[in-house]
Amino acid sequence: MDPKKPHSDPSAPGGPPPPSGLSATQPLGPPPGATGNLGYPVQGNLGYPVQPNLGYPMQPGMVPPSAASGPVPVAAVEEEEEFMAVEAVGGEVFHPPALNHFEPARPSNPLIQAWRKVGGGSLALSIAIHVGILVVGGAIVVSTQMIQKQVDFLPGGGTQQGAEASAEMQHKVQQKKRTTLNKSMPMKKIVSTSQNSAVTLPDAPPDFLDVPDVGAMLGGGSLSGAGFGKAGAGSGFGTGMGMGSMQGFVSLPPSMRSRCSPQERLKKLAETGGSAECERAVSASLEWLKGQQNEDGSWGRSGGKRDKAAMTGLALLCYLGRCETPDSPFYGDNVMKGILYLVELSKKNPHGMIAEDIFNNGSTYEHGIATYALGEMYTLARLGSKELPGMRAAFEKGVKLIIDNQNTRGSWTYGGKEAGMTTAYTKDSKGEDLSVAGWQFQALKAAKNSGLKIQGLDAAIKKCTEYVLSKQTKDGGFGKTNRDDHYNQWSLTGAGSLALQTMSKGNTAALKKAMGFLRGFLEAEPLDWNKNCNLYCWYYYTQTFFQAGGDDWKFYNQQFLPQILAAQQPDGSFKKGRPNWPAGDAADPLYRQTLCTLQLEVYYRYLKVADRDEQSFFDR
């Protein structure tokens, strides 16, 4: 068929000729007085005007006029209706009767007629089909959403949103219930039997290794999404998603928990005067630090031995300050390599001294900083699944070395080589050094947080507290009263104040007096990157004002935060400032980077005293 030619209709005008067997035209209708051969009676005279033979073609089933036949009985449409044969008049057109009888139809509504002309029936059907499809699709979407919400809290996991919500809820519930549980009944404790990590739990686990309550496990602990895991929040009985995977029932100490939850970090930033810009600055800084790591896993001057252990410890503290552990998807390898570098130093040196040159006076600083980093890693490592062989032994030896070399005044000094000692420490010295002591007490803090039972730890903390108090002046500061002296109260009051806050003395009159001195000093000489950028001092100021909280922190934060953020460069590094105290300078770019980063993490790295269940890190 030619698609360009219209389709032919035999019954239409101009249609194709009739079939070959029916070419002759014949008059329509049966002979007069006869019934048609179609099986139904003929109607009466219709009264149409008669015309000559019109030449209609014979239709199938019709009988020519010459073929007369007898009447054919037809079943009545209605029982009592009679049909009459109609005589055909010659020359008249015969109209075959209808097969059925119909009553006269009532005229259709004009609206209905118009609807039918535009294809209303098909349109209505199409609309009905589409509406049905939409209804079914909507039901599927609604049911899917309902299922997803339910899955968030079903055993075995769920969506990331549900897991994070479960983790946050679990955290809040445990925080609120901790005090009540401690008062009502002894805390149950367990010892991990996991073989996934070379870091084993102590025989007498610390108080924060508690057994979650049954309700928490059913709602979001061991069976759902709560707990701390590798990158968000995850299952309590396994790896999960969160901050280092959670093995068994291990959880962080209250003072450190806020660093390991993205939601909690942002919450703390908002609550304590920080902003999302702080978190972006930290991310940029960590990325910059990643590019500065040496092939052996250390940070610092790769061409020499000096300061590598200290710089490695500081860099690791920056990563751990945001809970970037060996399980971190972004910085896990960097952290792992840094930790193993410090462990190897401990193994090869006498007494586990963590430094390249154990007789250099600066190695006392290095050892304190490196031990501090190992302590934080030990606490966080139990949440992970990576093996850290030798780390616990290195940390314990490092803490023991600090304890054994504390002198009778409760401080630490150096010069051990000249005094015939096997390391730079001089335990028999009658002197003191608050600057050196500042890093040693932070290592002791990490040891206390770890829960390890290290002989002499509590006694060393007590002696250090007494020493710090002995350094307070009548002005309220800590250090020498002559500003021209090397270690004076303007430079070291931050370190002395943080030591008291850390070592259970946060509410003493001595600390209040120290905060008064610091605030008066900074009101007279506000922080200025281009005038008094003593980052070593700022590192301690930032922490002690944060721990003080309230109006003191608001006053300090308004000064410090704009200075730090404005100093960060596009590549994530921090430009050099101008110090007015040589010892407070941070000329080395890596040293400057770590001090700035640790200050930006202060908002969530440790909880303020007022936010913790215990009064200090050491109150249990």
XYZ file of C-alpha atoms in Angstrom:
620
model
C 0.000 0.000 0.000
C 1.298 3.380 -0.842
C 1.498 5.349 2.439
C 0.899 8.590 0.556
C -2.540 7.422 -0.772
C -5.488 7.547 1.553
C -6.895 4.313 2.832
C -9.929 3.194 0.745
C -13.281 2.463 2.273
C -15.572 0.304 0.105
C -18.658 1.940 1.533
C -17.435 5.488 1.119
C -18.060 7.623 -1.945
C -15.336 7.166 -4.444
C -14.399 3.777 -2.965
C -13.084 0.821 -4.939
C -15.361 -1.096 -7.308
C -17.455 -3.943 -5.947
C -16.138 -7.476 -5.933
C -16.005 -9.114 -9.324
C -18.833 -11.515 -8.584
C -21.247 -8.684 -7.834
C -20.668 -6.308 -10.719
C -24.282 -6.382 -12.033
C -26.573 -3.885 -10.487
C -29.990 -5.088 -9.451
C -33.035 -3.540 -7.880
C -32.963 -3.643 -4.113
C -35.551 -5.348 -2.070
C -37.591 -8.520 -2.315
C -40.449 -9.092 -4.740
C -43.839 -7.754 -3.810
C -45.558 -9.713 -1.151
C -42.424 -11.645 -0.197
C -40.231 -11.467 2.870
C -36.608 -10.736 2.535
C -34.019 -13.466 2.567
C -32.315 -11.876 5.571
C -34.543 -13.585 8.051
C -36.592 -10.644 9.209
C -39.949 -9.294 8.008
C -40.134 -6.348 5.718
C -41.517 -3.063 7.029
C -44.566 -1.455 5.524
C -44.726 1.069 2.675
C -42.267 3.742 3.640
C -43.672 6.332 1.292
C -40.425 7.417 -0.280
C -40.641 8.770 -3.835
C -39.866 6.151 -6.338
C -36.893 6.495 -8.650
C -35.716 4.359 -11.503
C -33.261 1.580 -11.018
C -30.446 3.183 -8.965
C -28.005 0.428 -9.666
C -27.119 -0.430 -6.077
C -24.781 -3.434 -5.965
C -26.132 -6.619 -4.576
C -25.067 -7.139 -0.986
C -24.100 -10.538 0.395
C -27.150 -12.376 1.637
C -29.645 -10.482 -0.476
C -31.922 -12.321 -2.954
C -32.434 -11.055 -6.482
C -35.927 -9.913 -7.284
C -36.498 -12.866 -9.592
C -35.790 -15.387 -6.901
C -39.003 -15.580 -4.996
C -39.153 -17.539 -1.903
C -41.632 -18.272 0.722
C -41.953 -16.322 3.945
C -39.330 -17.114 6.608
C -40.522 -17.104 10.235
C -38.520 -14.779 12.492
C -38.368 -14.825 16.267
C -40.301 -11.974 17.675
C -38.395 -9.298 19.538
C -41.226 -9.066 21.959
C -43.692 -11.861 22.432
C -46.885 -10.021 21.585
C -45.537 -7.825 18.798
C -46.718 -8.697 15.317
C -44.814 -8.168 12.142
C -46.393 -7.668 8.751
C -45.018 -8.395 5.354
C -44.749 -5.268 3.252
C -45.434 -5.316 -0.397
C -42.764 -3.649 -2.417
C -43.877 -1.224 -5.057
C -42.009 -1.460 -8.267
C -39.385 1.157 -8.666
C -39.376 2.106 -5.005
C -36.226 1.949 -2.943
C -36.303 -0.806 -0.406
C -34.743 -0.120 2.975
C -33.900 -3.244 4.904
C -35.396 -3.323 8.368
C -33.311 -3.155 11.551
C -32.261 -6.367 13.204
C -33.730 -5.243 16.502
C -36.476 -3.024 17.576
C -35.445 0.187 19.357
C -37.595 2.699 21.038
C -37.052 6.223 19.824
C -33.881 7.540 21.521
C -34.049 10.603 23.744
C -31.953 13.431 22.382
C -28.463 13.552 23.943
C -27.335 16.406 26.186
C -25.452 18.965 24.086
C -22.541 18.916 26.540
C -22.281 15.150 26.198
C -22.371 15.436 22.422
C -19.574 18.009 22.470
C -17.564 15.861 24.922
C -17.851 12.871 22.564
C -16.862 14.908 19.521
C -13.525 15.883 21.143
C -12.774 12.314 22.206
C -13.918 12.734 25.789
C -14.231 9.036 26.432
C -10.630 8.281 25.571
C -9.450 11.355 27.485
C -11.320 10.302 30.596
C -9.831 6.839 30.367
C -6.341 8.283 29.917
C -6.782 10.608 32.876
C -8.023 7.752 35.024
C -5.017 5.631 34.073
C -2.556 8.433 34.842
C -4.238 9.243 38.143
C -4.002 5.589 39.065
C -0.295 5.530 38.208
C 0.314 8.652 40.323
C -1.587 7.199 43.260
C 0.379 3.945 43.101
C 3.685 5.823 42.710
C 2.869 8.091 45.650
C 2.031 5.089 47.789
C 5.385 3.521 46.915
C 7.284 6.715 47.767
C 5.472 7.157 51.079
C 5.974 3.544 52.039
C 9.672 3.793 51.090
C 10.123 6.849 53.283
C 8.415 5.090 56.167
C 10.615 2.054 55.711
C 13.772 4.178 55.616
C 12.878 5.874 58.867
C 12.263 2.541 60.483
C 15.493 1.087 59.126
C 17.418 3.912 60.810
C 16.719 2.287 64.106
C 16.561 -1.377 63.162
C 19.177 -3.890 64.349
C 22.205 -4.199 62.145
C 22.652 -0.610 61.002
C 20.647 1.666 58.768
C 21.182 4.920 57.019
C 23.988 7.284 57.897
C 21.492 9.877 59.133
C 19.883 7.357 61.442
C 23.250 6.101 62.649
C 24.409 9.607 63.471
C 21.154 10.380 65.245
C 21.457 7.180 67.256
C 25.049 7.995 68.177
C 24.124 11.475 69.334
C 21.199 10.173 71.348
C 23.366 7.480 72.929
C 25.974 10.039 73.858
C 23.464 12.375 75.507
C 21.722 9.575 77.375
C 24.983 8.232 78.772
C 26.106 11.687 79.827
C 22.878 12.314 81.705
C 22.785 8.881 83.312
C 26.444 8.638 84.296
C 26.115 10.591 87.561
C 22.910 8.803 88.543
C 24.363 5.355 87.811
C 27.523 6.084 89.761
C 25.479 7.052 92.801
C 22.963 4.240 92.611
C 25.226 1.287 91.895
C 28.862 0.440 91.169
C 29.848 0.695 87.532
C 30.288 -2.645 85.831
C 33.561 -3.087 84.005
C 34.941 -5.519 81.511
C 38.285 -6.311 79.967
C 38.576 -6.475 76.208
C 39.579 -9.814 74.734
C 39.833 -8.407 71.213
C 42.823 -9.568 69.215
C 42.441 -6.829 66.637
C 44.874 -4.487 68.323
C 48.234 -4.844 69.983
C 47.052 -2.186 72.446
C 45.568 -4.294 75.235
C 43.391 -3.027 78.033
C 44.766 -2.854 81.572
C 43.866 -5.533 84.113
C 41.914 -2.958 86.089
C 40.202 -0.911 83.391
C 39.500 2.769 84.038
C 36.124 4.090 85.031
C 35.205 5.130 81.539
C 35.347 1.528 80.272
C 31.770 0.917 81.335
C 29.067 -1.452 80.163
C 26.273 0.388 78.326
C 22.804 -0.054 79.748
C 20.516 -2.544 78.010
C 18.186 0.127 76.696
C 21.042 1.881 74.964
C 22.167 -1.337 73.308
C 18.707 -2.053 71.965
C 18.150 1.492 70.749
C 21.488 2.407 69.322
C 24.508 0.786 70.921
C 25.523 -2.737 70.117
C 22.684 -3.436 67.716
C 22.183 -0.193 65.861
C 24.263 2.813 64.977
C 25.585 4.236 68.240
C 29.129 4.169 69.465
C 32.224 5.623 68.027
C 33.458 4.096 64.813
C 35.522 4.900 61.788
C 34.024 7.919 60.212
C 30.683 8.914 61.712
C 28.746 6.781 64.049
C 28.468 3.050 63.892
C 27.798 -0.245 65.535
C 28.853 -0.804 69.103
C 29.846 -4.453 68.623
C 32.312 -4.074 65.834
C 33.840 -1.661 63.474
C 30.992 0.681 62.707
C 31.140 4.222 61.466
C 32.491 6.847 63.772
C 35.739 8.040 65.145
C 37.970 4.998 65.163
C 35.906 1.790 65.204
C 34.410 0.710 68.476
C 35.613 -2.585 69.860
C 33.397 -4.062 72.539
C 32.176 -1.596 75.161
C 35.090 0.836 75.083
C 34.168 4.530 75.109
C 36.045 7.784 75.481
C 36.495 9.620 78.769
C 33.890 12.382 79.126
C 36.426 15.159 78.708
C 37.473 13.910 75.238
C 34.202 12.775 73.683
C 33.218 15.972 71.918
C 36.225 15.825 69.581
C 35.163 12.544 67.972
C 31.723 13.401 66.667
C 31.298 15.811 63.743
C 27.915 16.845 65.094
C 29.291 17.368 68.584
C 32.239 19.372 67.274
C 29.978 21.752 65.381
C 27.702 21.994 68.390
C 30.606 22.874 70.678
C 31.905 25.423 68.182
C 28.525 27.142 68.168
C 28.166 26.989 71.951
C 31.626 28.259 72.807
C 32.121 31.111 70.369
C 33.674 29.288 67.436
C 32.361 28.966 63.905
C 32.358 26.682 60.906
C 35.293 28.737 59.663
C 37.354 27.318 62.545
C 36.704 23.792 61.319
C 37.617 24.734 57.763
C 40.843 26.285 59.025
C 41.698 23.104 60.931
C 41.011 20.977 57.846
C 43.272 23.153 55.717
C 45.983 23.007 58.366
C 45.869 19.222 58.670
C 46.159 18.942 54.915
C 49.217 21.201 54.956
C 50.780 19.123 57.746
C 50.217 15.984 55.706
C 52.497 17.348 53.017
C 55.287 18.069 55.531
C 55.743 14.525 56.847
C 59.132 12.875 56.318
C 59.539 9.449 54.745
C 60.372 7.853 58.115
C 57.032 9.023 59.504
C 58.435 11.944 61.461
C 57.833 15.654 61.156
C 60.589 18.224 61.560
C 64.010 18.812 60.088
C 64.624 15.687 58.069
C 68.318 16.510 57.629
C 69.149 16.425 61.340
C 68.115 14.968 64.672
C 67.009 18.059 66.553
C 63.336 18.506 67.430
C 61.982 15.678 65.237
C 60.370 13.853 68.169
C 58.811 17.085 69.463
C 57.509 18.126 66.058
C 56.157 14.643 65.427
C 54.389 14.691 68.777
C 52.878 18.129 68.117
C 51.704 17.150 64.634
C 50.096 13.987 66.003
C 48.362 15.994 68.736
C 46.832 18.151 65.993
C 45.436 15.083 64.214
C 44.294 13.425 67.430
C 42.723 16.705 68.547
C 40.128 16.108 65.847
C 40.059 12.358 66.415
C 42.015 11.539 63.252
C 43.360 8.130 64.268
C 45.034 5.335 62.250
C 41.485 4.421 61.183
C 40.939 7.842 59.617
C 40.098 7.552 55.892
C 42.045 10.750 55.167
C 45.023 10.778 57.524
C 45.168 7.250 58.906
C 48.472 6.366 57.232
C 50.094 9.610 58.347
C 49.077 9.080 61.949
C 50.151 5.438 61.906
C 53.591 6.250 60.523
C 54.088 9.049 63.057
C 53.175 6.811 65.989
C 55.489 4.020 64.837
C 58.342 6.519 64.474
C 57.976 7.519 68.147
C 57.688 3.881 69.213
C 60.942 3.039 67.442
C 62.727 5.892 69.215
C 61.503 4.574 72.540
C 62.717 1.063 71.745
C 66.249 2.053 70.821
C 66.951 4.534 73.658
C 67.784 3.844 77.338
C 64.755 4.083 79.643
C 62.480 4.625 76.652
C 63.582 8.229 76.074
C 61.700 9.517 73.020
C 64.187 11.745 71.230
C 66.870 11.441 68.584
C 69.543 12.959 70.839
C 68.719 11.983 74.398
C 71.446 14.180 75.921
C 70.407 17.423 74.265
C 68.688 19.678 76.819
C 65.805 20.160 74.451
C 65.108 16.419 74.569
C 63.315 16.930 77.906
C 60.747 19.005 76.022
C 60.695 16.467 73.211
C 60.118 13.521 75.522
C 57.266 15.264 77.338
C 55.525 16.225 74.092
C 56.014 12.813 72.449
C 54.784 10.969 75.557
C 51.751 13.249 75.676
C 50.927 12.311 72.059
C 51.342 8.575 72.736
C 49.006 8.891 75.721
C 46.229 10.435 73.658
C 46.797 7.840 70.960
C 46.575 5.050 73.531
C 43.194 6.317 74.724
C 41.831 6.661 71.189
C 43.469 3.484 69.810
C 41.122 1.228 71.739
C 38.303 2.563 69.610
C 40.085 1.473 66.458
C 41.001 -1.712 64.661
C 44.586 -1.004 63.635
C 47.497 -2.798 65.235
C 49.946 -0.498 66.999
C 52.661 -2.877 68.177
C 54.751 -1.645 71.083
C 52.774 1.555 71.630
C 51.543 0.764 75.127
C 55.015 -0.255 76.274
C 56.517 2.925 74.795
C 53.916 5.082 76.517
C 54.278 3.409 79.898
C 58.074 3.653 79.759
C 57.804 7.301 78.767
C 55.538 8.134 81.712
C 57.754 6.176 84.096
C 60.809 8.117 82.926
C 59.010 11.404 83.684
C 57.959 10.205 87.127
C 61.430 8.908 87.999
C 63.097 12.170 86.990
C 60.841 14.539 88.918
C 63.076 16.313 91.428
C 62.419 17.048 95.062
C 60.767 20.389 94.235
C 58.216 18.639 92.036
C 59.669 20.117 88.844
C 61.934 18.852 86.064
C 65.266 20.186 84.861
C 67.852 19.288 82.254
C 71.622 19.043 82.068
C 71.829 15.353 82.764
C 74.919 14.709 80.678
C 76.967 17.169 82.711
C 75.586 15.654 85.899
C 76.495 12.133 84.808
C 72.912 11.057 84.101
C 71.918 8.622 81.333
C 69.530 11.141 79.747
C 69.130 14.902 79.643
C 66.899 14.860 82.741
C 68.531 15.739 86.105
C 66.403 14.177 88.812
C 68.741 15.218 91.659
C 68.590 18.889 90.719
C 67.417 21.412 93.282
C 66.293 23.760 90.512
C 63.054 24.122 88.639
C 61.712 25.015 85.219
C 58.022 25.781 84.830
C 58.305 25.723 81.040
C 59.696 22.166 81.007
C 57.218 21.174 83.696
C 54.345 22.360 81.474
C 54.869 19.518 78.978
C 55.550 16.927 81.659
C 52.238 17.538 83.430
C 50.389 17.270 80.117
C 51.957 13.833 79.651
C 50.850 12.931 83.197
C 47.349 14.136 82.311
C 47.307 11.780 79.325
C 48.499 8.925 81.575
C 45.689 9.584 84.058
C 43.135 9.693 81.263
C 44.380 6.364 79.923
C 43.477 4.575 83.139
C 46.744 2.638 83.209
C 47.997 1.746 86.670
C 51.446 3.293 86.585
C 53.370 3.250 89.834
C 53.987 6.704 91.295
C 51.600 8.524 88.933
C 49.310 9.996 91.593
C 52.226 11.030 93.792
C 53.901 12.783 90.848
C 50.704 14.691 90.068
C 50.425 15.835 93.683
C 54.060 16.991 93.807
C 53.664 18.878 90.522
C 50.549 20.654 91.849
C 52.437 21.772 94.945
C 55.306 23.010 92.806
C 53.033 25.092 90.552
C 51.361 26.692 93.555
C 54.785 27.598 94.921
C 55.471 29.588 91.757
C 52.525 31.961 92.156
C 53.417 35.582 92.859
C 51.560 38.146 94.935
C 50.242 39.556 91.654
C 48.541 36.241 90.929
C 50.813 35.207 88.077
C 53.183 32.252 87.831
C 56.854 32.841 87.149
C 59.392 35.527 87.812
C 58.209 39.016 88.707
C 60.882 40.785 86.657
C 59.584 41.131 83.146
C 63.100 41.207 81.748
C 63.812 37.734 83.147
C 63.590 34.793 80.792
C 60.634 32.956 82.334
C 58.364 35.573 83.887
C 54.772 35.666 84.987
C 53.626 37.424 81.815
C 54.821 34.498 79.722
C 54.153 31.496 81.985
C 50.941 32.284 83.869
C 48.984 30.455 81.179
C 51.020 27.293 81.751
C 50.672 27.533 85.549
C 46.914 28.172 85.350
C 46.298 25.244 82.981
C 48.285 22.973 85.306
C 45.977 23.843 88.192
C 42.851 23.441 86.085
C 44.141 20.086 84.846
C 45.250 18.817 88.231
C 42.039 19.196 90.261
C 42.512 22.765 91.387
C 40.087 24.483 89.040
C 38.031 26.167 91.760
C 40.760 27.410 94.061
C 41.401 30.979 95.038
C 44.871 30.674 93.491
C 43.396 30.085 90.051
C 40.914 32.938 90.347
C 43.777 35.215 91.272
C 45.796 33.985 88.284
C 42.893 34.606 85.885
C 42.541 38.122 87.260
C 46.214 38.773 86.554
C 45.986 37.417 83.005
C 42.877 39.392 82.138
C 44.320 42.646 83.437
C 47.499 41.983 81.450
C 45.638 41.317 78.194
C 43.341 44.291 78.674
C 46.431 46.471 78.824
C 48.224 44.631 75.995
C 45.680 42.928 73.702
C 46.816 40.091 71.476
C 48.248 41.375 68.231
C 49.841 39.199 65.523
C 52.068 42.063 64.427
C 53.165 43.262 67.881
C 53.218 40.489 70.490
C 52.768 37.211 68.616
C 54.183 34.919 71.321
C 52.489 31.723 70.133
C 54.097 29.579 72.834
C 52.363 31.763 75.416
C 49.142 31.984 73.416
C 48.942 28.178 73.327
C 48.569 28.135 77.123
C 46.480 31.319 77.346
C 43.910 29.893 74.943
C 43.463 26.686 76.901
C 43.302 28.271 80.338
C 40.784 30.942 79.295
C 38.677 28.272 77.596
C 38.674 26.179 80.774
C 37.693 29.251 82.800
C 34.741 29.825 80.487
C 32.097 32.475 81.008
C 32.952 36.127 80.552
C 36.699 35.456 80.761
C 36.545 33.171 77.716
C 34.305 35.581 75.807
C 36.776 38.378 76.454
C 39.739 36.282 75.289
C 38.021 34.636 72.323
C 37.145 38.008 70.820
C 40.849 38.829 70.752
C 42.387 35.514 69.821
C 40.143 34.046 67.099
C 40.304 36.884 64.544
C 44.085 36.984 64.897
C 44.530 33.259 64.171
C 42.057 33.080 61.299
C 43.463 36.170 59.608
C 46.979 34.721 59.751
C 46.135 31.587 57.762
C 47.294 31.667 54.162
C 45.569 30.097 51.109
C 47.710 26.941 51.278
C 46.620 26.315 54.892
C 49.848 27.469 56.527
C 50.144 30.398 58.942
C 52.271 33.434 58.257
C 54.956 34.464 60.707
C 54.039 36.981 63.384
C 56.173 39.449 65.280
C 56.923 38.405 68.888
C 58.016 40.705 71.691
C 59.503 37.864 73.747
C 62.150 35.789 71.912
C 61.295 32.530 73.689
C 57.648 32.947 72.677
C 58.468 33.111 68.995
C 57.519 30.333 66.579
C 59.917 31.002 63.731
C 59.854 27.404 62.500
C 56.860 27.053 60.105
C 55.961 23.575 61.378
C 56.108 24.616 65.028
C 53.954 27.669 64.248
C 51.476 25.496 62.355
C 50.948 23.049 65.205
C 50.529 25.750 67.881
C 47.912 27.554 65.772
C 46.052 24.352 64.942
C 45.879 23.195 68.558
C 44.424 26.561 69.523
C 41.734 26.323 66.833
C 40.776 22.871 68.146
C 40.318 24.165 71.698
C 36.555 24.492 71.212
C 36.044 20.732 71.209
C 39.373 19.099 72.090
C 38.518 18.977 75.769
C 35.298 19.877 77.527
C 35.328 22.884 79.813
C 35.303 22.188 83.541
C 31.683 23.337 83.730
C 30.662 20.888 80.987
C 32.256 17.799 82.498
C 30.681 15.417 84.959
C 33.864 15.519 87.004
C 35.421 18.757 88.291
C 38.686 18.113 86.487
C 40.376 15.541 84.310
C 41.543 13.690 87.384
C 38.430 13.670 89.584
C 36.744 10.283 89.394
